[in-house]
Amino acid sequence: MSGAISTLSPVPDTSEAAGPRTLDALTTSRWAQAALAVLRDHQAEIDALNVYPVPDGDTGTNLALTWSAACEALAAAGRGSAPLPVLARGALLGARGNSGVIVSQLLKGLADALPGPSATGADLALALRAAADAARAAVHAPVEGTVLTVAAAAAAGAARAASDDLVTTARAAAAAAAEALARTPEQLAVLKAAGVVDAGGRGLCLILDALVATLTGVPVPAAPAQPPAAAVVPHVAGAYGYEVQYLLEAKAPAVDALTERLAAIGDSLIVVGDEPTWNVHVHTDDIGAAVEAGVEAGRPYRISVTRLPEPARPPAADKAAVVMAAGEGLAALFAAEGAAVVGGNPSTAEVLDAIRGTGSSRVVLLPNDPNRHAVAGVAAREAAADGVRVSVVPTRSPVQALAALAVRDPARPFSDDVIAMAEAAGACRYGEVCRATREAFTVAGRCRPGDVLGLVDGEVHVIGGDLTDVSRDLLDRMLGGGGELVTLVVGADAPPGFGEALREHVERRWPFAEVHSYAGGQPMFPLLVGVE
């Protein structure tokens, strides 16, 4: 169905059908398996909904892998365990990509909000609302026309049903989600141009249909999170000099803004309580800003400021780096830089295992792909529970990770080292060459399947038919803006002599630029370029 707008038809009304109509452990397990089956059946279809022509359209794959991890956790837990919390935890640890992380938040919402086997339709409606809110809160810059919109619509549809019957509420949620999915191209221009609906939203519709099918016993195919009363931003203590604490009288929306402000100036941040009284605690170096933020939010009182003792620093050697990378050559490059390497599309659990495997209490994590940032963030938060401080340097390409690792200094304090690595990564512009997997409009014009694309910082700048010609053009465009060091990483699909031809081109055309060429062996991208 690639290239055509598609939605699910509403599940037919078969109220007489024999079904459990309750969310006991057996029904929940059956729903989980039904949703997994339908996600796998539609995996390729959802992958094909990717609106960008680069071959990274893996939403369907990531949803299926995430849900599979949830089901595996449930099977391992055995009888006697509450299934929804187990599913949510399994999805969290197995989450792959942004879509997987969002689904794990939806599941957590069901687990937090549903009362168990006795859940009514009204309970389900409340849980779906809590789930949609939590999923949106997990995204730094929410965009309409995505799975977040579909989740919100499902919650609204369930609420409109105003029924205590589970099947009636589930049907209403699934129907509203399908309608919202059909509208996503009206909300996102890129979807409309490609003639597709949102991939993550499509997956959520399938999950909701699986719930209806399980509850009714009618073959055709559910999910959900409630924002906690306490907003906690975990960090390892010791980075700041003062503890600031106060009671605050304020409205909840003002407290949300306060939490964001304090998170930007300190760590060990805890904001607990309920409207109108909150307890605020933060470690910071800017006492005035911490108190001023409270004044802007409401009325702070019982203000206390305590000087924190200097932390006992662990030995400088107790630092490590973990890098996400695909390709034997890239893995060898990163290993030579002293980094632990985990596969290019790892689950949260796999990243967590790599972090723990370093044996270090302070780890810098380099995801090397925007689609892996959410998984990296979850793994960092999970590692904090083990007492491991993980800082994510949000690299978008392996060449940025190479630049970051080149400035790492074992003798430097960890925080300073992370800052230096982030600056080095940010100063490295990255390019990629690949083949288009679908027709699309880009800033460089229309591309068709099989065209060679040259991208700079994630945006298509060159379209052509010849791999070497496009790669040379890309290099010229990147070096036209200046650059002293060029890194070429040749992929698994590159033809013989490809890297050497590009090296010669740079040396001839840009004689003042130093060139390093490596056999990375990465899939899908015959060439990665870094310019510093």
XYZ file of C-alpha atoms in Angstrom:
532
model
C 0.000 0.000 0.000
C 3.042 2.204 -0.269
C 2.184 5.515 -1.850
C -1.538 5.482 -1.135
C -3.424 6.891 1.821
C -4.773 3.985 3.824
C -6.804 3.629 6.976
C -8.471 0.794 8.785
C -12.185 0.338 8.381
C -14.036 0.675 11.669
C -14.505 -2.652 13.401
C -18.034 -3.877 12.642
C -20.541 -3.777 15.462
C -21.050 -7.347 16.632
C -22.171 -6.851 20.176
C -23.596 -10.366 20.283
C -20.227 -11.957 19.549
C -18.846 -14.227 22.206
C -15.850 -12.614 23.838
C -14.372 -12.178 27.299
C -15.388 -8.497 27.584
C -13.003 -8.154 30.508
C -9.306 -7.416 30.894
C -8.216 -10.320 33.071
C -4.714 -11.783 32.771
C -5.654 -14.284 30.067
C -7.439 -11.693 27.943
C -4.552 -9.249 28.261
C -2.098 -11.940 27.195
C -4.258 -12.830 24.206
C -4.497 -9.175 23.232
C -0.707 -8.814 23.423
C -0.231 -11.817 21.136
C -2.932 -10.618 18.714
C -1.360 -7.174 18.495
C 2.070 -8.709 17.890
C 0.700 -10.871 15.099
C -0.993 -7.972 13.340
C 2.060 -5.704 13.712
C 4.198 -8.394 12.139
C 1.671 -8.925 9.347
C 1.687 -5.188 8.536
C 5.362 -4.537 9.329
C 6.471 -3.996 5.739
C 3.397 -1.893 4.993
C 4.121 0.456 7.911
C 7.801 0.642 6.969
C 6.699 1.700 3.483
C 4.728 4.638 4.907
C 8.009 6.409 5.624
C 7.662 9.785 3.901
C 11.388 10.395 3.474
C 13.229 8.732 0.573
C 16.243 7.634 2.652
C 16.210 3.868 3.432
C 15.551 4.228 7.167
C 11.794 3.727 7.174
C 11.710 1.238 10.002
C 8.670 2.311 12.044
C 6.900 -0.976 11.392
C 9.994 -2.979 12.243
C 10.611 -1.026 15.428
C 6.989 -1.362 16.555
C 7.052 -5.117 15.971
C 10.375 -5.552 17.788
C 9.243 -3.418 20.715
C 5.956 -5.283 21.078
C 7.777 -8.600 20.725
C 10.025 -7.650 23.649
C 6.911 -6.883 25.708
C 5.412 -10.285 24.914
C 8.677 -12.054 25.717
C 8.777 -10.341 29.105
C 5.224 -11.490 29.790
C 6.052 -15.071 28.852
C 9.139 -15.027 31.095
C 7.174 -13.622 34.044
C 4.809 -16.585 34.082
C 1.460 -16.893 35.782
C 0.666 -14.826 38.817
C 2.228 -11.615 37.490
C 0.092 -8.585 36.665
C 0.368 -8.624 32.851
C 0.117 -4.925 31.970
C 3.042 -3.744 34.145
C 5.140 -6.617 32.785
C 4.247 -5.726 29.200
C 5.059 -2.059 29.834
C 8.416 -2.875 31.409
C 9.286 -5.270 28.615
C 8.398 -2.669 26.001
C 10.474 -0.044 27.793
C 13.581 -2.236 27.839
C 12.984 -3.514 24.326
C 11.995 -0.175 22.794
C 13.528 0.498 19.403
C 13.392 3.917 17.799
C 11.137 6.808 18.715
C 8.015 4.854 17.801
C 8.970 2.045 20.173
C 9.571 4.454 23.030
C 6.183 6.113 22.476
C 4.411 2.745 22.448
C 6.159 1.793 25.682
C 4.769 4.979 27.242
C 1.290 4.119 26.035
C 1.540 0.661 27.603
C 2.813 2.167 30.829
C -0.248 4.374 30.862
C -2.561 1.385 30.733
C -0.592 -0.301 33.481
C -0.720 2.786 35.705
C -4.333 3.735 35.138
C -6.373 0.546 34.730
C -7.640 -1.067 37.952
C -7.193 -4.643 36.673
C -9.651 -7.374 35.638
C -12.584 -5.322 36.926
C -11.847 -2.429 34.548
C -14.924 -0.823 33.014
C -15.321 1.096 29.794
C -15.034 4.324 31.771
C -11.740 3.086 33.252
C -10.435 2.348 29.764
C -11.381 5.824 28.562
C -9.501 7.428 31.459
C -6.483 5.201 30.827
C -6.391 6.077 27.145
C -6.438 9.784 28.017
C -3.636 9.314 30.537
C -1.684 7.326 27.962
C -2.022 9.971 25.275
C -0.919 12.678 27.712
C 2.111 10.681 28.862
C 3.195 9.863 25.315
C 2.991 13.540 24.377
C 4.943 14.533 27.484
C 7.710 12.119 26.453
C 8.286 14.006 23.174
C 10.345 17.181 23.417
C 8.663 18.949 20.488
C 5.275 17.306 19.770
C 3.956 17.594 16.202
C 0.343 17.172 15.107
C -0.413 14.635 12.410
C 1.584 11.923 14.157
C 0.891 8.967 16.439
C 0.420 11.487 19.262
C -2.576 12.947 17.432
C -4.016 9.493 16.826
C -3.581 8.555 20.496
C -5.336 11.740 21.619
C -8.207 11.062 19.218
C -8.583 7.502 20.515
C -8.860 8.847 24.061
C -11.404 11.465 22.999
C -13.478 8.852 21.160
C -13.483 6.583 24.188
C -14.624 9.447 26.403
C -17.448 10.367 24.004
C -18.763 6.817 24.197
C -19.568 7.460 27.877
C -20.088 3.741 28.463
C -19.133 1.319 31.221
C -18.976 -1.482 28.663
C -15.387 -2.314 27.664
C -16.267 -3.389 24.131
C -18.278 -0.247 23.405
C -15.453 1.963 24.664
C -12.745 0.019 22.811
C -14.746 0.195 19.570
C -15.193 3.945 19.957
C -11.473 4.430 20.576
C -10.501 2.336 17.530
C -12.983 4.139 15.266
C -11.837 7.589 16.417
C -8.206 6.583 15.925
C -8.910 5.414 12.364
C -10.636 8.710 11.577
C -7.723 10.697 13.033
C -5.265 8.609 11.033
C -7.102 9.475 7.830
C -6.726 13.178 8.685
C -2.970 13.087 9.338
C -2.093 14.110 5.743
C -4.128 17.293 6.300
C -1.939 18.116 9.309
C 1.496 17.278 7.908
C 2.449 18.544 4.459
C 5.050 15.814 3.968
C 2.384 13.143 4.444
C 0.060 14.834 1.972
C 2.821 15.202 -0.619
C 3.717 11.515 -0.323
C 0.074 10.391 -0.281
C 0.417 8.397 2.920
C -0.814 8.453 6.495
C 1.426 8.582 9.565
C 3.287 5.305 10.084
C 3.228 5.349 13.889
C -0.473 6.230 13.892
C -1.172 3.300 11.577
C 0.562 0.987 14.031
C -1.481 2.319 16.946
C -4.704 1.732 14.994
C -3.696 -1.893 14.492
C -3.026 -2.286 18.208
C -6.419 -0.808 19.096
C -8.146 -3.074 16.577
C -6.387 -6.046 18.167
C -7.936 -5.084 21.525
C -11.422 -4.949 20.031
C -10.932 -8.305 18.349
C -9.732 -9.891 21.572
C -12.605 -8.516 23.615
C -15.277 -9.513 21.097
C -13.846 -12.762 19.800
C -14.311 -11.429 16.267
C -11.142 -11.647 14.165
C -9.902 -8.164 13.261
C -7.493 -6.264 16.052
C -5.296 -1.302 22.017
C -2.936 0.791 24.565
C -2.189 3.830 26.961
C -0.389 6.865 30.883
C -0.850 9.193 33.476
C 1.479 12.006 34.315
C 2.881 11.481 37.787
C 2.185 13.914 40.607
C 5.946 14.200 40.976
C 8.180 15.423 38.180
C 11.651 13.983 38.635
C 14.740 14.616 36.538
C 17.332 12.120 37.782
C 20.997 12.972 37.736
C 23.985 11.843 39.726
C 24.637 14.360 42.466
C 27.867 16.278 42.792
C 27.961 18.485 39.698
C 26.726 21.641 41.487
C 27.642 23.568 44.600
C 24.337 24.378 46.343
C 21.142 22.665 47.380
C 18.097 24.933 47.053
C 14.797 23.830 48.560
C 11.464 25.511 49.200
C 7.741 24.999 49.518
C 5.683 26.519 46.715
C 2.061 27.475 46.315
C 1.279 27.327 42.585
C -0.994 25.961 39.891
C 0.002 22.738 38.115
C 0.716 24.351 34.690
C 3.090 26.827 36.330
C 4.885 23.918 38.017
C 5.410 22.213 34.647
C 7.164 25.353 33.380
C 9.135 25.618 36.631
C 10.396 22.042 36.217
C 11.701 22.829 32.729
C 13.508 25.960 33.951
C 15.137 24.232 36.907
C 16.189 21.255 34.774
C 18.157 23.687 32.606
C 20.170 25.122 35.514
C 20.753 22.167 37.817
C 20.328 18.496 38.637
C 18.925 16.262 41.382
C 15.652 17.993 40.560
C 12.530 16.856 42.382
C 9.161 18.600 42.279
C 6.589 16.699 44.313
C 3.126 17.417 45.621
C -0.214 18.437 44.257
C -2.019 21.660 43.611
C -1.698 24.030 45.384
C 1.327 22.965 47.514
C 4.590 21.605 46.097
C 8.020 20.804 47.486
C 10.864 21.917 45.218
C 14.417 20.606 45.474
C 17.353 21.217 43.107
C 21.158 21.232 43.123
C 22.512 24.249 41.254
C 25.201 26.907 41.099
C 22.675 29.685 40.361
C 20.755 30.180 43.617
C 19.096 33.388 42.463
C 17.726 31.828 39.272
C 16.333 28.845 41.198
C 14.448 31.086 43.632
C 13.359 33.524 40.906
C 11.843 30.606 38.964
C 9.769 29.808 42.048
C 8.606 33.412 42.348
C 7.462 33.384 38.723
C 5.575 30.115 39.258
C 3.810 31.088 42.471
C 4.682 31.850 46.103
C 7.817 30.153 47.432
C 8.377 29.978 51.221
C 10.561 28.159 53.745
C 13.461 28.717 51.380
C 16.693 26.976 52.388
C 20.099 27.036 50.726
C 22.822 24.576 51.725
C 26.397 24.446 50.509
C 27.095 20.965 49.128
C 30.369 19.239 49.995
C 32.850 18.701 47.199
C 32.195 15.256 45.752
C 34.809 12.581 46.022
C 35.678 12.120 42.360
C 36.120 8.564 41.114
C 39.399 7.818 39.391
C 39.707 9.287 35.900
C 39.920 5.796 34.412
C 36.376 5.070 35.633
C 34.927 6.520 32.438
C 33.734 4.789 29.309
C 32.042 5.386 25.967
C 29.332 3.341 24.274
C 28.670 3.811 20.563
C 25.792 2.561 18.389
C 27.172 1.507 15.008
C 26.417 -0.900 12.157
C 29.240 -2.325 10.043
C 32.337 -4.294 10.985
C 34.711 -1.561 9.882
C 32.961 1.119 11.919
C 32.812 -1.191 14.930
C 36.565 -1.755 14.655
C 37.199 1.997 14.353
C 35.219 2.758 17.494
C 36.761 -0.161 19.385
C 40.210 1.187 18.480
C 39.152 4.456 20.137
C 38.392 2.525 23.332
C 34.597 2.556 22.959
C 32.173 -0.299 23.508
C 30.075 -0.902 20.401
C 26.448 -2.031 20.194
C 24.543 -2.790 16.956
C 23.148 0.005 14.800
C 19.468 -0.507 15.769
C 19.691 -1.819 19.335
C 16.936 -2.214 21.892
C 17.011 -0.358 25.188
C 18.060 -3.573 26.930
C 20.977 -4.093 24.538
C 22.229 -0.545 25.112
C 21.809 -1.033 28.858
C 23.820 -4.249 28.701
C 26.608 -2.434 26.853
C 26.622 0.343 29.466
C 26.790 -2.161 32.307
C 29.420 -4.160 30.449
C 31.868 -1.259 30.612
C 32.004 -1.608 34.405
C 32.253 2.182 34.646
C 30.218 4.538 36.801
C 30.327 7.309 34.178
C 29.530 6.596 30.537
C 29.096 8.790 27.478
C 26.599 7.387 24.972
C 26.779 8.176 21.248
C 23.631 7.076 19.312
C 24.757 8.235 15.814
C 21.230 8.429 14.397
C 18.289 10.726 15.259
C 16.028 7.659 15.324
C 18.092 6.169 18.166
C 18.052 9.243 20.436
C 14.898 8.197 22.268
C 16.294 4.711 22.991
C 19.543 6.297 24.219
C 17.617 8.583 26.567
C 15.624 5.703 28.058
C 18.782 3.604 28.530
C 20.485 6.525 30.283
C 17.583 6.908 32.710
C 17.502 3.170 33.388
C 21.266 3.136 34.052
C 20.845 5.926 36.599
C 18.872 3.469 38.757
C 22.043 1.351 38.898
C 24.096 4.343 40.010
C 25.696 4.819 36.577
C 25.869 8.367 35.265
C 25.226 8.335 31.522
C 25.483 11.449 29.374
C 24.064 11.232 25.855
C 25.923 13.232 23.212
C 23.212 13.418 20.517
C 25.349 12.475 17.514
C 23.397 12.059 14.272
C 26.071 10.239 12.268
C 29.044 7.933 12.994
C 31.422 10.599 11.657
C 30.309 12.910 14.468
C 31.076 10.160 16.972
C 34.563 9.768 15.504
C 35.093 13.527 15.941
C 33.826 13.337 19.526
C 36.010 10.380 20.493
C 39.071 12.079 19.007
C 38.952 14.787 21.709
C 38.196 12.485 24.638
C 40.699 12.890 27.481
C 40.832 10.242 30.245
C 42.463 12.736 32.628
C 39.744 15.366 32.212
C 36.735 15.555 34.578
C 33.779 13.671 33.127
C 31.507 16.717 32.719
C 34.241 18.666 30.949
C 34.958 15.681 28.727
C 31.302 15.396 27.725
C 31.171 19.106 26.876
C 34.314 18.826 24.733
C 32.929 15.782 22.918
C 29.584 17.486 22.293
C 31.342 20.566 20.903
C 33.505 18.427 18.604
C 30.474 16.506 17.351
C 28.537 19.724 16.764
C 31.425 21.206 14.805
C 31.436 18.233 12.421
C 29.058 18.620 9.480
C 27.952 15.247 8.193
C 26.984 13.974 4.768
C 25.480 10.737 3.504
C 25.060 9.095 0.120
C 22.374 6.466 -0.461
C 19.751 5.365 -2.963
C 16.153 6.567 -2.764
C 13.640 3.911 -1.805
C 10.567 5.848 -2.945
C 9.469 8.814 -5.002
C 9.425 12.042 -3.020
C 9.804 15.798 -3.222
C 12.965 17.150 -1.563
C 14.578 20.571 -1.329
C 16.745 19.456 -4.278
C 13.715 18.476 -6.356
C 11.821 15.275 -7.104
C 13.590 11.956 -6.615
C 12.500 8.512 -7.768
C 13.273 5.009 -6.499
C 16.860 4.100 -7.335
C 18.127 7.695 -7.612
C 21.369 8.418 -5.797
C 20.890 11.003 -3.043
C 23.520 13.204 -1.429
C 22.484 14.565 1.972
C 24.068 17.258 4.131
C 23.049 17.299 7.805
C 20.048 15.090 6.993
C 18.701 17.163 4.061
C 18.861 16.091 0.402
C 21.140 18.444 -1.549
C 22.096 16.349 -4.587
C 20.074 13.953 -6.772
C 21.663 11.971 -9.572
C 22.099 8.632 -11.253
C 25.775 7.876 -10.676
C 27.143 7.083 -7.219
C 30.601 8.552 -7.780
C 29.346 11.734 -9.473
C 26.847 12.435 -6.684
C 29.511 11.755 -4.041
C 31.963 14.176 -5.672
C 29.267 16.839 -5.961
C 28.359 16.341 -2.303
C 31.984 16.714 -1.214
C 32.379 19.905 -3.254
C 29.247 21.399 -1.705
C 30.355 20.553 1.819
C 33.907 21.827 1.351
C 32.704 24.949 -0.430
C 31.699 26.255 2.991
C 35.188 25.597 4.390
C 36.783 22.636 6.076
C 40.217 21.415 7.114
C 39.608 17.734 7.874
C 37.541 15.356 5.721
C 36.552 11.892 6.915
C 35.271 9.376 4.355
C 33.600 6.175 5.591
C 32.929 3.739 2.744
C 29.946 1.420 3.057
C 29.412 -2.256 2.301
C 27.703 -1.585 -1.057
C 30.374 0.721 -2.474
C 32.097 -0.448 -5.694
C 35.832 -1.283 -5.756
C 38.091 1.784 -5.814
C 35.247 4.090 -4.769
C 36.927 5.441 -1.640
C 40.257 5.988 -3.353
C 38.617 7.868 -6.220
C 36.942 10.244 -3.759
C 40.180 10.720 -1.812
C 41.976 11.687 -5.026
C 39.175 14.093 -5.914
C 39.425 15.910 -2.586
C 43.232 16.064 -2.710
C 43.134 17.475 -6.239
C 40.201 19.895 -5.847
C 40.739 20.887 -2.195
C 44.507 20.570 -1.599
C 44.442 22.255 1.809
C 42.024 19.727 3.301
C 43.390 16.667 5.113
C 41.594 13.454 4.070
C 41.081 10.238 6.036
C 39.306 7.301 4.390
C 38.027 4.186 6.171
C 36.191 1.018 5.180
C 33.170 1.224 7.459
C 31.111 -1.618 6.027
C 27.853 0.110 7.030
C 24.682 -0.996 5.209
C 22.434 1.241 3.064
C 24.873 4.170 2.933
C 27.787 3.625 0.488
C 29.379 6.806 1.826
C 29.406 8.792 5.042
C 31.269 12.117 5.089
C 32.471 14.263 7.951
C 33.863 17.780 7.475
C 35.503 19.632 10.360
